[in-house]
Every structure is written in C-alpha cells, then in structure tokens.
Coordinates of C-alpha atoms in Angstrom, one line a residue:
Chain A
X1289 CA -56.1 17.8 -56.4
X1290 CA -54.0 16.8 -52.8
X1291 CA -53.1 19.2 -50.0
X1292 CA -49.6 20.8 -49.9
X1293 CA -49.9 22.5 -47.1
X1294 CA -53.4 21.7 -45.0
X1295 CA -52.7 18.2 -44.3
X1296 CA -53.9 15.7 -41.7
X1297 CA -51.4 13.6 -39.0
X1298 CA -48.5 16.0 -39.7
X1299 CA -49.1 18.1 -36.8
X1300 CA -46.7 16.3 -34.2
X1301 CA -42.6 15.8 -35.3
X1302 CA -43.9 11.8 -36.1
X1303 CA -46.3 12.1 -38.2
X1304 CA -44.2 15.0 -40.5
X1305 CA -41.9 12.7 -40.5
X1306 CA -43.4 9.2 -41.6
X1307 CA -44.9 11.6 -44.4
X1308 CA -41.4 12.5 -45.7
X1309 CA -40.2 15.4 -43.7
X1310 CA -37.0 17.2 -43.7
X1311 CA -36.5 15.3 -46.5
X1312 CA -36.3 19.1 -48.0
X1313 CA -33.8 20.1 -45.8
X1314 CA -31.6 17.5 -46.6
X1315 CA -32.2 18.1 -49.7
X1316 CA -31.4 22.2 -49.8
X1317 CA -28.4 21.9 -47.7
X1318 CA -26.6 19.8 -50.4
X1319 CA -27.3 22.0 -52.8
X1320 CA -25.6 25.9 -52.7
X1321 CA -27.6 28.8 -52.0
X1322 CA -27.9 30.0 -55.3
X1323 CA -29.7 26.6 -56.4
X1324 CA -32.0 26.6 -54.0
X1325 CA -32.9 30.3 -54.5
X1326 CA -32.7 29.3 -58.3
X1327 CA -35.8 26.3 -58.0
X1328 CA -38.3 28.4 -55.5
X1329 CA -38.0 31.3 -57.9
X1330 CA -38.8 28.5 -61.1
X1331 CA -41.8 28.0 -59.0
X1332 CA -43.7 31.1 -59.3
X1333 CA -44.3 30.8 -55.5
X1334 CA -45.8 34.5 -55.0
X1335 CA -46.0 36.3 -51.0
X1336 CA -49.4 35.1 -49.4
X1337 CA -49.3 37.8 -47.1
X1338 CA -51.2 39.9 -49.3
X1339 CA -48.5 42.0 -52.0
X1340 CA -48.0 38.8 -54.1
X1341 CA -44.2 39.7 -54.5
X1342 CA -42.0 37.3 -56.3
X1343 CA -40.7 34.7 -53.6
X1344 CA -37.4 33.4 -55.1
X1345 CA -36.9 37.2 -56.2
X1346 CA -37.3 38.6 -52.5
X1347 CA -34.6 36.8 -51.2
X1348 CA -32.3 37.0 -54.0
X1349 CA -32.3 41.1 -53.3
X1350 CA -30.1 40.1 -50.5
X1351 CA -26.4 41.5 -50.4
X1352 CA -24.5 38.5 -52.2
X1353 CA -20.8 40.1 -50.0
X1354 CA -22.5 41.9 -47.5
X1355 CA -20.3 41.4 -44.2
X1356 CA -22.1 40.9 -40.5
X1357 CA -25.4 38.9 -40.0
X1358 CA -28.3 38.8 -41.9
X1359 CA -32.0 37.5 -40.8
X1360 CA -34.8 35.5 -42.0
X1361 CA -38.3 36.7 -40.4
X1362 CA -41.7 35.3 -40.6
X1363 CA -44.6 37.6 -40.3
X1364 CA -47.3 35.2 -38.4
X1365 CA -49.0 38.6 -36.8
X1366 CA -52.3 37.8 -38.8
X1367 CA -54.4 40.8 -38.6
X1368 CA -56.2 41.6 -41.8
X1369 CA -59.9 40.9 -41.3
X1370 CA -61.2 37.8 -42.5
X1371 CA -58.1 36.0 -42.3
X1372 CA -57.1 33.5 -40.2
X1373 CA -55.2 31.0 -42.1
X1374 CA -51.6 31.1 -40.9
X1375 CA -53.5 30.3 -37.8
X1376 CA -54.6 26.9 -38.7
X1377 CA -51.4 26.5 -41.3
X1378 CA -49.5 26.6 -38.0
X1379 CA -51.7 24.5 -35.7
X1380 CA -51.9 21.8 -38.1
X1381 CA -48.6 21.7 -40.2
X1382 CA -45.6 23.6 -38.2
X1383 CA -42.9 21.5 -39.0
X1384 CA -43.3 22.9 -42.9
X1385 CA -42.9 26.2 -41.7
X1386 CA -40.3 25.4 -39.3
X1387 CA -38.6 23.4 -42.5
X1388 CA -39.8 26.0 -45.1
X1389 CA -37.3 28.6 -42.4
X1390 CA -34.5 26.3 -42.1
X1391 CA -33.9 26.0 -46.4
X1392 CA -34.7 29.5 -46.8
X1393 CA -31.8 30.8 -44.0
X1394 CA -30.0 28.5 -46.0
X1395 CA -30.9 30.1 -49.6
X1396 CA -29.8 34.0 -47.8
X1397 CA -27.2 33.3 -46.1
X1398 CA -28.8 34.0 -42.7
X1399 CA -28.6 31.7 -39.2
X1400 CA -31.0 33.4 -37.8
X1401 CA -34.3 33.6 -37.7
X1402 CA -37.8 35.4 -36.0
X1403 CA -40.9 33.9 -36.3
X1404 CA -43.3 37.1 -35.6
X1405 CA -46.9 35.9 -34.4
X1406 CA -49.5 38.3 -33.0
X1407 CA -50.3 38.4 -29.3
X1408 CA -53.1 37.4 -28.6
X1409 CA -52.2 34.0 -30.7
X1410 CA -51.4 32.7 -27.3
X1411 CA -51.8 28.6 -28.2
X1412 CA -50.3 29.3 -31.5
X1413 CA -46.7 30.3 -30.4
X1414 CA -47.0 27.4 -28.0
X1415 CA -47.3 25.1 -30.4
X1416 CA -44.2 26.9 -32.3
X1417 CA -41.7 26.8 -29.1
X1418 CA -42.5 22.9 -29.0
X1419 CA -42.2 22.5 -33.0
X1420 CA -39.2 24.0 -32.0
X1421 CA -38.2 22.4 -29.4
X1422 CA -38.6 19.1 -31.2
X1423 CA -36.9 20.5 -34.3
X1424 CA -33.9 21.6 -32.5
X1425 CA -33.7 17.9 -30.9
X1426 CA -33.7 16.2 -33.8
X1427 CA -30.7 18.3 -35.4
X1428 CA -32.7 20.0 -37.3
X1429 CA -32.2 23.6 -36.6
X1430 CA -29.6 25.2 -34.1
X1431 CA -25.7 24.6 -34.1
X1432 CA -24.2 21.9 -37.1
X1433 CA -27.9 21.3 -38.9
X1434 CA -27.8 17.4 -39.6
X1435 CA -23.6 18.0 -39.9
X1436 CA -23.3 20.3 -42.4
X1437 CA -21.8 22.9 -40.8
X1438 CA -24.4 25.3 -41.5
X1439 CA -26.2 27.4 -39.1
X1440 CA -29.9 28.0 -37.9
X1441 CA -30.9 29.7 -34.6
X1442 CA -34.9 30.2 -34.3
X1443 CA -37.2 31.9 -32.4
X1444 CA -40.8 32.7 -31.2
X1445 CA -41.4 36.5 -30.6
X1446 CA -45.2 38.0 -29.5
X1447 CA -46.5 40.9 -30.6
X1448 CA -48.7 43.4 -28.5
X1449 CA -51.6 44.2 -30.4
X1450 CA -51.2 46.3 -33.6
X1451 CA -52.8 45.4 -37.1
X1452 CA -49.6 47.7 -38.4
X1453 CA -46.9 45.0 -37.5
X1454 CA -48.4 43.0 -40.4
X1455 CA -46.6 45.9 -42.6
X1456 CA -42.8 44.2 -42.8
X1457 CA -41.1 47.3 -41.6
X1458 CA -43.7 48.3 -39.4
X1459 CA -42.5 44.6 -38.1
X1460 CA -39.0 45.2 -37.9
X1461 CA -39.4 48.2 -35.6
X1462 CA -41.7 46.1 -33.4
X1463 CA -38.8 43.0 -33.2
X1464 CA -36.6 45.6 -32.1
X1465 CA -38.5 46.8 -29.5
X1466 CA -39.8 50.2 -30.3
X1467 CA -43.2 51.6 -31.9
X1468 CA -44.5 49.4 -34.7
X1469 CA -44.2 52.3 -36.9
X1470 CA -43.3 52.1 -40.6
X1471 CA -39.8 53.4 -42.1
X1472 CA -39.6 55.3 -45.4
X1473 CA -37.7 52.7 -48.0
X1474 CA -35.5 52.8 -49.5
X1475 CA -33.6 51.9 -47.7
X1476 CA -35.3 48.1 -48.5
X1477 CA -35.5 44.8 -45.3
X1478 CA -33.3 43.3 -48.0
X1479 CA -30.1 45.8 -47.5
X1480 CA -31.4 47.1 -44.2
X1481 CA -33.5 45.9 -42.2
X1482 CA -33.6 44.1 -38.8
X1483 CA -30.8 44.8 -36.7
X1484 CA -29.4 47.3 -39.4
X1485 CA -29.0 44.2 -41.6
X1486 CA -29.8 42.2 -44.4
X1487 CA -32.9 40.6 -44.1
X1488 CA -36.2 38.6 -45.9
X1489 CA -40.0 38.7 -44.4
X1490 CA -42.0 36.3 -45.6
X1491 CA -45.6 35.3 -44.8
X1492 CA -46.5 31.6 -43.0
X1493 CA -48.0 30.2 -46.2
X1494 CA -45.6 30.9 -48.4
X1495 CA -42.5 29.8 -46.7
X1496 CA -44.7 26.9 -45.2
X1497 CA -45.0 26.2 -49.3
X1498 CA -41.0 26.1 -49.6
X1499 CA -40.1 22.3 -48.5
X1500 CA -42.4 21.1 -51.2
X1501 CA -41.4 23.2 -53.7
X1502 CA -37.4 21.9 -52.8
X1503 CA -38.5 18.3 -52.9
X1504 CA -40.7 17.6 -56.4
X1505 CA -39.4 20.9 -57.5
X1506 CA -40.3 24.2 -59.1
X1507 CA -41.5 23.3 -62.2
X1508 CA -43.8 20.2 -60.7
X1509 CA -45.2 23.6 -58.4
X1510 CA -45.8 25.8 -61.0
X1511 CA -48.1 23.7 -62.5
X1512 CA -50.8 24.0 -60.6
X1513 CA -52.4 26.7 -60.6
X1514 CA -53.2 29.7 -63.5
X1515 CA -50.7 31.1 -65.0
X1516 CA -49.0 33.7 -63.3
X1517 CA -50.4 32.6 -59.9
X1518 CA -49.2 29.2 -59.5
X1519 CA -49.7 26.9 -56.6
X1520 CA -52.3 25.9 -53.9
X1521 CA -53.9 29.1 -51.8
X1522 CA -55.2 29.1 -48.7
X1523 CA -58.4 30.8 -49.4
X1524 CA -60.3 32.2 -45.9
X1525 CA -64.1 32.4 -46.0
X1526 CA -66.1 33.7 -43.8
X1527 CA -69.7 35.6 -43.5
X1528 CA -72.7 34.0 -43.6
X1529 CA -71.9 30.6 -46.2
X1530 CA -72.2 27.0 -44.7
X1531 CA -69.3 26.4 -44.2
X1532 CA -66.9 28.9 -42.9
X1533 CA -63.5 27.8 -42.9
X1534 CA -59.5 27.3 -44.3
X1535 CA -59.8 25.7 -48.0
X1536 CA -56.6 25.3 -49.9
X1537 CA -57.1 25.5 -53.5
X1538 CA -55.2 25.5 -56.4
X1539 CA -55.0 29.6 -57.5
X1540 CA -57.5 29.9 -60.3
X1541 CA -60.5 28.3 -58.0
X1542 CA -64.0 30.6 -58.9
X1543 CA -65.6 32.1 -56.7
X1544 CA -68.7 30.0 -57.3
X1545 CA -66.9 26.8 -57.1
X1546 CA -65.4 28.2 -53.6
X1547 CA -68.6 28.8 -52.5
X1548 CA -71.0 26.2 -53.6
X1549 CA -68.0 22.8 -53.4
X1550 CA -65.8 23.7 -50.6
X1551 CA -68.5 25.7 -48.3
X1552 CA -71.2 24.4 -49.1
X1553 CA -73.2 27.2 -50.0
X1554 CA -75.1 30.5 -49.0
X1555 CA -77.0 29.8 -45.6
X1556 CA -80.4 29.3 -46.3
X1557 CA -82.7 32.5 -47.0
X1558 CA -79.6 34.5 -48.2
X1559 CA -79.3 36.2 -51.1
X1560 CA -75.4 37.3 -52.3
X1561 CA -75.1 40.9 -52.6
X1562 CA -71.2 40.8 -52.4
X1563 CA -68.0 39.8 -51.9
X1564 CA -64.6 41.2 -50.6
X1565 CA -61.6 39.2 -51.9
X1566 CA -58.5 39.6 -50.8
X1567 CA -58.8 40.8 -46.3
X1568 CA -60.7 43.7 -45.9
X1569 CA -58.2 46.6 -47.3
X1570 CA -59.2 45.1 -51.6
X1571 CA -61.7 46.5 -53.0
X1572 CA -65.2 45.2 -53.0
X1573 CA -67.2 43.6 -55.7
X1574 CA -70.8 42.6 -56.4
X1575 CA -72.6 39.1 -56.4
X1576 CA -72.6 39.5 -60.0
X1577 CA -68.5 40.6 -60.7
X1578 CA -67.3 38.3 -57.9
X1579 CA -70.0 35.5 -59.4
X1580 CA -67.2 33.3 -61.9
X1581 CA -64.1 36.0 -61.3
X1582 CA -61.3 33.5 -61.2
X1583 CA -59.6 33.9 -57.7
X1584 CA -56.3 34.5 -58.9
X1585 CA -53.4 37.2 -58.5
X1586 CA -54.3 38.4 -62.2
X1587 CA -57.6 38.3 -62.3
X1588 CA -58.8 39.6 -59.2
X1589 CA -56.1 42.5 -60.6
X1590 CA -58.3 42.8 -64.3
X1591 CA -62.1 43.0 -61.7
X1592 CA -61.0 45.9 -60.1
X1593 CA -60.0 44.1 -56.3
X1594 CA -56.8 42.1 -55.1
X1595 CA -56.5 38.2 -54.0
X1596 CA -54.7 39.8 -50.8
X1597 CA -54.3 37.2 -47.9
X1598 CA -56.6 35.4 -49.6
X1599 CA -59.6 36.3 -47.2
X1600 CA -63.2 35.9 -49.1
X1601 CA -66.0 37.7 -46.6
X1602 CA -69.2 37.1 -47.8
X1603 CA -71.8 39.5 -47.5
X1604 CA -75.5 38.5 -48.3
X1605 CA -78.0 41.1 -48.9
X1606 CA -79.0 41.5 -45.3
X1607 CA -76.3 43.6 -44.4
X1608 CA -76.1 47.5 -44.5
X1609 CA -72.8 48.5 -46.9
X1610 CA -72.9 51.5 -45.3
X1611 CA -72.5 49.8 -41.4
X1612 CA -70.1 47.9 -42.7
X1613 CA -68.5 50.6 -44.5
X1614 CA -68.5 51.9 -40.7
X1615 CA -66.6 48.8 -38.9
X1616 CA -64.3 49.2 -41.7
X1617 CA -63.3 52.8 -40.9
X1618 CA -63.5 52.6 -36.9
X1619 CA -61.7 49.5 -37.0
X1620 CA -59.2 51.6 -39.6
X1621 CA -59.1 54.7 -37.5
X1622 CA -58.0 53.4 -34.4
X1623 CA -55.0 50.6 -36.0
X1624 CA -53.7 53.7 -38.1
X1625 CA -50.0 54.6 -36.4
X1626 CA -50.5 58.3 -36.6
X1627 CA -47.2 58.7 -38.4
X1628 CA -48.5 59.8 -41.7
X1629 CA -51.0 63.0 -41.3
X1630 CA -53.4 61.7 -44.7
X1631 CA -53.8 58.2 -42.9
X1632 CA -53.9 59.8 -39.1
X1633 CA -56.6 62.3 -40.0
X1634 CA -58.2 60.8 -43.5
X1635 CA -59.5 57.7 -41.7
X1636 CA -60.9 59.5 -38.8
X1637 CA -62.8 61.3 -40.6
X1638 CA -64.0 59.0 -42.7
X1639 CA -65.3 57.4 -39.3
X1640 CA -66.7 60.8 -38.2
X1641 CA -68.9 61.1 -42.2
X1642 CA -69.7 57.3 -41.1
X1643 CA -70.9 57.9 -38.0
X1644 CA -72.9 61.0 -39.3
X1645 CA -74.4 58.8 -42.0
X1646 CA -75.4 55.7 -39.6
X1647 CA -76.7 58.4 -37.4
X1648 CA -79.0 59.7 -40.0
X1649 CA -77.6 62.7 -39.4
X1650 CA -75.9 62.5 -42.6
X1651 CA -76.2 64.7 -46.6
X1652 CA -75.5 63.7 -50.1
X1653 CA -72.4 65.8 -49.9
X1654 CA -70.6 64.1 -47.3
X1655 CA -71.1 61.1 -49.6
X1656 CA -68.9 62.8 -52.0
X1657 CA -66.7 63.5 -49.7
X1658 CA -66.0 59.9 -48.4
X1659 CA -64.7 59.0 -51.8
X1660 CA -63.1 62.5 -51.7
X1661 CA -61.7 62.4 -48.9
X1662 CA -60.6 58.3 -49.8
X1663 CA -58.9 60.0 -53.2
X1664 CA -56.6 62.1 -51.2
X1665 CA -55.3 59.5 -49.6
X1666 CA -54.0 57.0 -51.3
X1667 CA -50.3 56.6 -52.6
X1668 CA -49.4 60.2 -50.0
X1669 CA -48.0 57.7 -47.5
X1670 CA -45.2 55.8 -46.2
X1671 CA -47.3 52.2 -46.0
X1672 CA -50.2 51.3 -47.5
X1673 CA -52.4 51.0 -44.2
X1674 CA -54.1 54.7 -46.1
X1675 CA -54.3 52.6 -49.5
X1676 CA -56.0 49.2 -47.4
X1677 CA -58.9 52.1 -46.0
X1678 CA -59.2 54.0 -49.4
X1679 CA -60.0 51.0 -51.3
X1680 CA -62.9 49.8 -49.2
X1681 CA -64.5 53.2 -49.1
X1682 CA -64.2 54.2 -52.4
X1683 CA -65.4 50.8 -53.9
X1684 CA -68.2 50.2 -51.7
X1685 CA -70.1 53.9 -52.5
X1686 CA -68.7 53.4 -56.5
X1687 CA -70.4 50.2 -56.2
X1688 CA -72.8 50.4 -53.6
X1689 CA -74.1 54.2 -53.6
X1690 CA -78.1 54.0 -53.5
X1691 CA -77.6 52.5 -50.1
X1692 CA -75.2 55.4 -48.9
X1693 CA -78.2 58.1 -50.5
X1694 CA -81.2 56.7 -48.9
X1695 CA -78.9 56.7 -45.8
X1696 CA -78.3 60.6 -46.0
X1697 CA -82.5 61.3 -47.0
X1698 CA -83.2 59.3 -43.4
X1699 CA -83.3 55.8 -44.2
X1700 CA -81.1 54.2 -41.9
X1701 CA -80.5 50.7 -41.2
X1702 CA -83.3 48.6 -38.5
X1703 CA -81.4 48.6 -34.8
X1704 CA -79.2 45.1 -34.8
X1705 CA -80.6 42.4 -33.8
X1706 CA -79.5 40.3 -31.0
X1707 CA -77.2 36.9 -31.6
X1708 CA -79.4 34.2 -33.0
X1709 CA -77.8 30.9 -35.0
Chain B
X294 CA -38.4 47.6 -7.1
X295 CA -41.1 45.9 -6.4
X296 CA -42.0 45.0 -10.5
X297 CA -38.0 44.4 -11.8
X298 CA -36.9 41.7 -8.7
X299 CA -34.2 39.3 -8.6
X300 CA -36.7 36.4 -10.2
X301 CA -37.3 39.1 -12.7
X302 CA -33.9 39.9 -13.7
X303 CA -33.0 36.3 -14.1
X304 CA -36.1 35.2 -16.6
X305 CA -35.2 38.8 -18.3
X306 CA -31.6 37.5 -19.1
X307 CA -33.1 34.8 -20.7
X308 CA -35.6 37.0 -22.7
X309 CA -32.8 39.1 -23.6
X310 CA -30.5 36.6 -24.8
X311 CA -32.3 36.4 -28.0
X312 CA -31.8 39.7 -29.6
X313 CA -28.8 40.3 -30.4
X314 CA -29.5 43.7 -28.7
X315 CA -31.4 43.5 -25.4
X316 CA -33.7 46.7 -25.9
X317 CA -35.2 44.1 -28.7
X318 CA -36.5 42.3 -25.3
X319 CA -38.6 45.1 -24.5
X320 CA -42.0 43.7 -26.1
X321 CA -41.8 40.6 -24.9
X322 CA -40.6 41.5 -21.0
X323 CA -43.5 44.0 -20.6
X324 CA -45.5 41.1 -21.0
X325 CA -43.7 39.0 -18.7
X326 CA -44.5 41.6 -16.6
X327 CA -47.4 42.1 -17.3
X328 CA -48.5 38.3 -16.6
X329 CA -47.7 39.1 -13.2
X330 CA -49.5 41.4 -12.1
X331 CA -52.4 41.9 -15.0
X332 CA -51.3 45.4 -15.7
X333 CA -48.1 47.3 -16.2
X334 CA -48.2 49.9 -13.6
X335 CA -46.0 53.2 -14.0
X336 CA -43.5 52.5 -11.9
X337 CA -43.3 49.1 -13.5
X338 CA -42.5 50.9 -16.8
X339 CA -39.9 53.6 -14.6
X340 CA -38.1 50.0 -13.6
X341 CA -38.1 48.2 -16.3
X342 CA -36.5 51.6 -18.2
X343 CA -33.7 51.5 -15.4
X344 CA -32.9 48.0 -16.2
X345 CA -32.9 48.0 -20.0
X346 CA -31.0 51.5 -20.0
X347 CA -33.4 53.2 -21.7
X348 CA -35.3 55.7 -21.4
X349 CA -38.5 55.9 -19.4
X350 CA -40.5 58.0 -22.9
X351 CA -38.9 55.1 -25.0
X352 CA -41.2 52.3 -22.3
X353 CA -43.7 54.7 -22.3
X354 CA -44.2 55.1 -25.5
X355 CA -44.3 50.9 -26.6
X356 CA -46.9 50.8 -23.9
X357 CA -49.4 53.1 -25.4
X358 CA -49.1 51.9 -28.5
X359 CA -50.3 48.7 -28.3
X360 CA -53.5 47.3 -26.9
X361 CA -52.8 44.2 -25.5
X362 CA -50.6 46.2 -22.8
X363 CA -53.4 47.2 -19.3
X364 CA -52.7 50.2 -18.1
X365 CA -55.0 49.8 -14.8
X366 CA -55.9 46.5 -13.4
X367 CA -58.3 44.8 -15.9
X368 CA -61.0 41.9 -13.7
X369 CA -59.5 38.3 -13.8
X370 CA -61.6 37.4 -16.5
X371 CA -60.9 39.9 -19.5
X372 CA -63.7 39.8 -22.2
X373 CA -62.7 40.4 -25.9
X374 CA -65.4 40.9 -28.2
X375 CA -63.9 41.0 -31.4
X376 CA -66.4 43.3 -33.4
X377 CA -65.2 42.9 -37.0
X378 CA -66.3 43.0 -39.7
X379 CA -67.0 39.4 -40.2
X380 CA -67.7 39.3 -36.3
X381 CA -70.4 42.2 -36.8
X382 CA -71.9 40.5 -39.9
X383 CA -72.3 37.1 -37.6
X384 CA -73.9 39.2 -34.1
X385 CA -70.6 40.8 -32.5
X386 CA -73.4 43.6 -31.5
X387 CA -75.5 41.2 -29.7
X388 CA -73.3 39.6 -27.9
X389 CA -71.7 43.0 -26.7
X390 CA -75.4 44.4 -25.4
X391 CA -76.1 40.7 -24.1
X392 CA -72.9 41.3 -21.7
X393 CA -73.2 44.7 -21.3
X394 CA -76.5 43.8 -19.9
X395 CA -75.6 40.4 -18.3
X396 CA -72.8 42.1 -15.7
X397 CA -73.8 45.9 -15.9
X398 CA -71.1 47.6 -17.6
X399 CA -69.7 49.0 -21.0
X400 CA -66.9 48.4 -22.6
X401 CA -63.9 49.3 -20.6
X402 CA -65.3 48.8 -17.0
X403 CA -64.9 46.4 -14.8
X404 CA -67.5 45.0 -12.6
X405 CA -67.3 46.0 -8.7
X406 CA -66.4 42.6 -7.7
X407 CA -63.4 42.9 -9.8
X408 CA -64.3 39.5 -11.9
X409 CA -65.5 40.4 -15.5
X410 CA -63.9 43.3 -17.5
X411 CA -65.6 44.2 -20.9
X412 CA -63.6 45.0 -23.8
X413 CA -64.8 45.6 -27.7
X414 CA -61.5 44.5 -30.2
X415 CA -60.6 44.6 -33.2
X416 CA -60.4 41.2 -35.7
X417 CA -58.8 38.5 -33.7
X418 CA -58.3 36.2 -36.8
X419 CA -60.7 33.7 -36.0
X420 CA -63.5 35.2 -38.7
X421 CA -64.2 31.6 -39.8
X422 CA -65.4 30.7 -36.6
X423 CA -67.6 34.3 -35.6
X424 CA -68.9 35.7 -33.9
X425 CA -65.3 35.5 -31.5
X426 CA -64.5 36.8 -28.2
X427 CA -61.0 36.1 -26.4
X428 CA -61.0 35.6 -22.0
X429 CA -57.8 36.1 -21.1
X430 CA -55.4 33.7 -23.2
X431 CA -58.6 31.2 -24.5
X432 CA -60.9 31.5 -27.2
X433 CA -64.4 31.4 -27.7
X434 CA -66.4 31.1 -30.9
X435 CA -69.3 30.5 -32.5
X436 CA -70.4 32.4 -30.0
X437 CA -74.2 32.8 -29.0
X438 CA -76.3 33.8 -26.1
X439 CA -77.0 30.0 -24.9
X440 CA -73.3 29.8 -25.0
X441 CA -72.7 32.7 -23.6
X442 CA -74.3 31.3 -20.0
X443 CA -72.9 28.7 -19.8
X444 CA -69.6 30.0 -20.4
X445 CA -70.6 33.3 -17.8
X446 CA -71.5 30.8 -15.2
X447 CA -68.7 28.7 -15.7
X448 CA -65.5 31.5 -15.3
X449 CA -68.4 32.6 -12.0
X450 CA -67.3 29.2 -10.3
X451 CA -63.5 29.6 -11.8
X452 CA -63.2 27.8 -14.1
X453 CA -62.0 28.8 -17.2
X454 CA -62.4 26.1 -20.0
X455 CA -59.7 25.3 -22.6
X456 CA -60.1 26.5 -25.7
X457 CA -63.1 25.1 -28.1
X458 CA -66.4 25.7 -26.6

C-alpha cells in the first residue's frame, strides 16, 4: 500500500502543497473542534511514542470550559534505544507534522504549541524552524490562520540530553526550564500540564498522521492495519540485517515479512537469536517467538512484549545476551533521574550485578538477585523508567538463562573484535 | 558580566518571548552561552541566574542534570561515540578502542593540543546507521576504521564536513 507518512518529494512546501498538503487544515478549520476529535477517535489512531493511548480520547480529556490558555506539545525527544523514526519523518515530511499540529491545536482549543526535540538533533531542529517559517508565511500558522480567526503559534524547543524527557511530564518540566523529573499523576497533563494549563502531548508520528485522517476520514484510516491497531506504523529496524532503516507498513505485518521483504533478510552468515520488538524497554522475544508474530499492539502484548515505539532490534547468535543486558543496564542507570529509590538504586544494582557476571566474578545467586531486584522495581515508581529497565532484565534472564549461567560458571564472552564492515 | 553581555541580553529577550514565563528559557539560554564559549562556566551560571532572577541553585541543578552541558572547556572537536545496543552490536566498542589508540586519550579526556575530546554517549537516535558518532553538531554514520581515519584526517586539517559520510 501507499505510504501515508514517509513520502517522497514533500520535504519542502511546494512539493507538500502539490501533493495536496494543507487541504486537511482548511477542512478541519471549517469543522467544529468536537467533530475533529470525533474523526480522530473514529480512526483508532493510537499514540506512536510507546504507550499506544488512543489519540482522539486523549484530546477529549481537555476540559471544555477551562479558562485560560491550553497547550499542544509535540514529543520529538526521540531517545528510546533502537528508535530513529521521528528524525526521518521530520527530515522527509515535516509539513505533515506542522499541519497535524495546527489541526490538533484547533481541536483542543490551543493557541500555542511547542515541539520538544532532542538536543542532539541539530539538523532536524533547523529543518523544523525553516518549515514553520514557510508555513507561517503562507498563513497556515500564526494569527488568524487562513482568515478563520483561529490562532496557532508554534515554537521549537531543543532539549539538552536526557532520555527521561521523553516521558511526558518530565518533558513538561524540562520545557518549563527545570530538571527533567517526572511529575506525580494526577493531575494529568490534560488538566494541569504545561505552565499549569490543560495540555496535550503527542508523539511526532501520531500528529503527522492527523492530516491524512482528516482529509480521507477516520473510517478510511481505521480500515488499514489489524483490529484495534489501525493505520500504518513506522518500524525502525537496526541490527545485522541487510537493509536497516525506517519502514512504513500497516500495523499487523509479521516480523518475518518486515525482515525478509523490507530489510532484505539477515546479513550473510548470521542466524537470528532474539528480537526486541518495540525499543530497548520492551521484553525480548526469542527467534521462535518473534518469527511469525504480528507487529501490532494486541499481538505483541499477547506474545508477552509490546509494540512500544516500533523499534525492532534484531539480535544474531553472535551476540552475548549478558553483555547486551549490561549495555542496557548501564544506559538506564545513567538515565534514571534519581527521584525514586527503586529506580535510582535498582538500575545501579542491576548494572553492578551484570558487571560482576561479565567480568567472571558472578555466581548463580547473582542471576536470581537480578530477577528479584527487577521485580521489586516494577510498578513502584512515579514514571515507567524503572519498568523499562526491569522488563528487559527479567525477560533476558528468563529466556536466555543458560547464557547467564555460563557466565556464572566462568565462561565469559570473548573480547570484542574491532569494527569491520 | 563577562558572559551575559549586552549582545547576549538582546538574544535572550527574543528567546524569553517564546514562553509565557521567562525562566522557561533557561535551557535555550544555557545552550546559547555554551555555543559562545564552548562550555558553561560557573560565573556564567551565576550571571544567568541574576539575569533571570533565579537562585543559582536552580541554574546549577539544570546544568548538572543534562548531559549536553559541558562544565569545562571541551576540545575543538568533541567526538561522541554512541555505545548503546544497536551501535554496540555494530562494533562501537572497537570504534572506541581505535579512537583511544589513535588519539592517545581515554573517554572524558581532551588531547593536549586541545583539538579532540572523546566521549562515550548513549543512544543518538540513528540506530539504522550504526555505529554512529557525533562530532560537535554533525552525525557520522556507518563508521569503520577507514572512514574514521578519513574523518580524523579531515578534522586535523580543520574540515568538519556536513552530515552523511
């Protein structure tokens, strides 16, 4: 099927316009906000950042009679290891995001919005700023959009290096100029978000899907995909495959199809060992579990994992699962904001235990301690970062226990070979 | 005020205007300060705190929380090698070892001539092009030893080529 998001020749305004761009905004501005929300609800569009919450429902949580400003925030703090789709979308089709935001702003009654982009994405920030300037010059943003009396100002805000700011309330703290430490909920952002005002936060990919939904209708979008997982998804494939990259496919595509048809299969001589299907925080699947699994919200949940951000990390049998978990534990320990004890201490303990196993000093008891520490982190913190560490830890040990036991028995990985291509 | 100059204040007002509260511009303002001097000095934090009417502790807390703020001068070229899972599988440890050997420094150090700082960083969000390294604001992707040598040679001659090696 044709791509909705990753299209060619739409990176600049002329091309986007020629492909029918900003028609959806005109259409949406002529609709009552409630009708726009209804259309998005009908589409079944769900949050593409990881949580999969229905977008239309999220918009409808904004209190209708709340006085004062409301805000729309785009989460472009792409940092979940394995994920690199928002970057590609911003470079290839940035007007879809801008148009989607203007439509969402109208739907929730927000006159201003912010795009929070990770600090490392300098080229992408420049691209967004140019795109916004071009859209504003044509009257698609700013005051009195297309003469309809609707205002929507859009600003780009660069982060400064903190994975935790991808969590929506940490992102709001950061956007207000504080350390990115997640807030207790409730109150939820829809009631008290940015600058204590009602706020909707959506991922880049979610917002970029909105123009097509408004133009062609929620029913059209809902017919794509599989069951309650409607529409297309950007899958980011990394690891030892012939063609790693971002692929837009209907939700419900099997891992096998994604690997063989889109990515040209595994590199020569590699055998599939495991797949992390939705970014580093999601539980790992064995090759057997992954092979025919459908990549959508429900099927991956049934398989014991999650669709997450759609970051498919392919792992071959030349990789050591203990080493890979150590890499992840180092990351989560580094990125824990330090606010909640189970996360701050738990991530640190897991890293230490894995360092011990990797260096050949570990014991079988350490393997059980990894599981016990991880289980005591789950669900005991303000935000899901602790779970994001615990889920891979528990699944790696459960599914690849023999590798952990081999380390405990003194059989560690060989030293790393230098990089070769 | 050596850091918060009149010129800086003019830029700062524009940045502050993007937000309903001036202190929300704290991070963009720190980025602006770092752009000018390569790092955020203690005095700069102090001056910025006074400029925004914030306690110094708030500014320091933010600077120390976010990894992109340097608290001491970095080299002319800051080589940041991603070492997260996809880059790890694609050979990031080997890449780091090569850089340590070629530059004669460890992660977190700067060469004596002030040209290069080496850092190991977490996911840069370019996993499909692993292994990846960021040099200042540019990404260099699908690196191997030959590409690394060519890049270092370029940098030694003061050439930081645009994205996409």
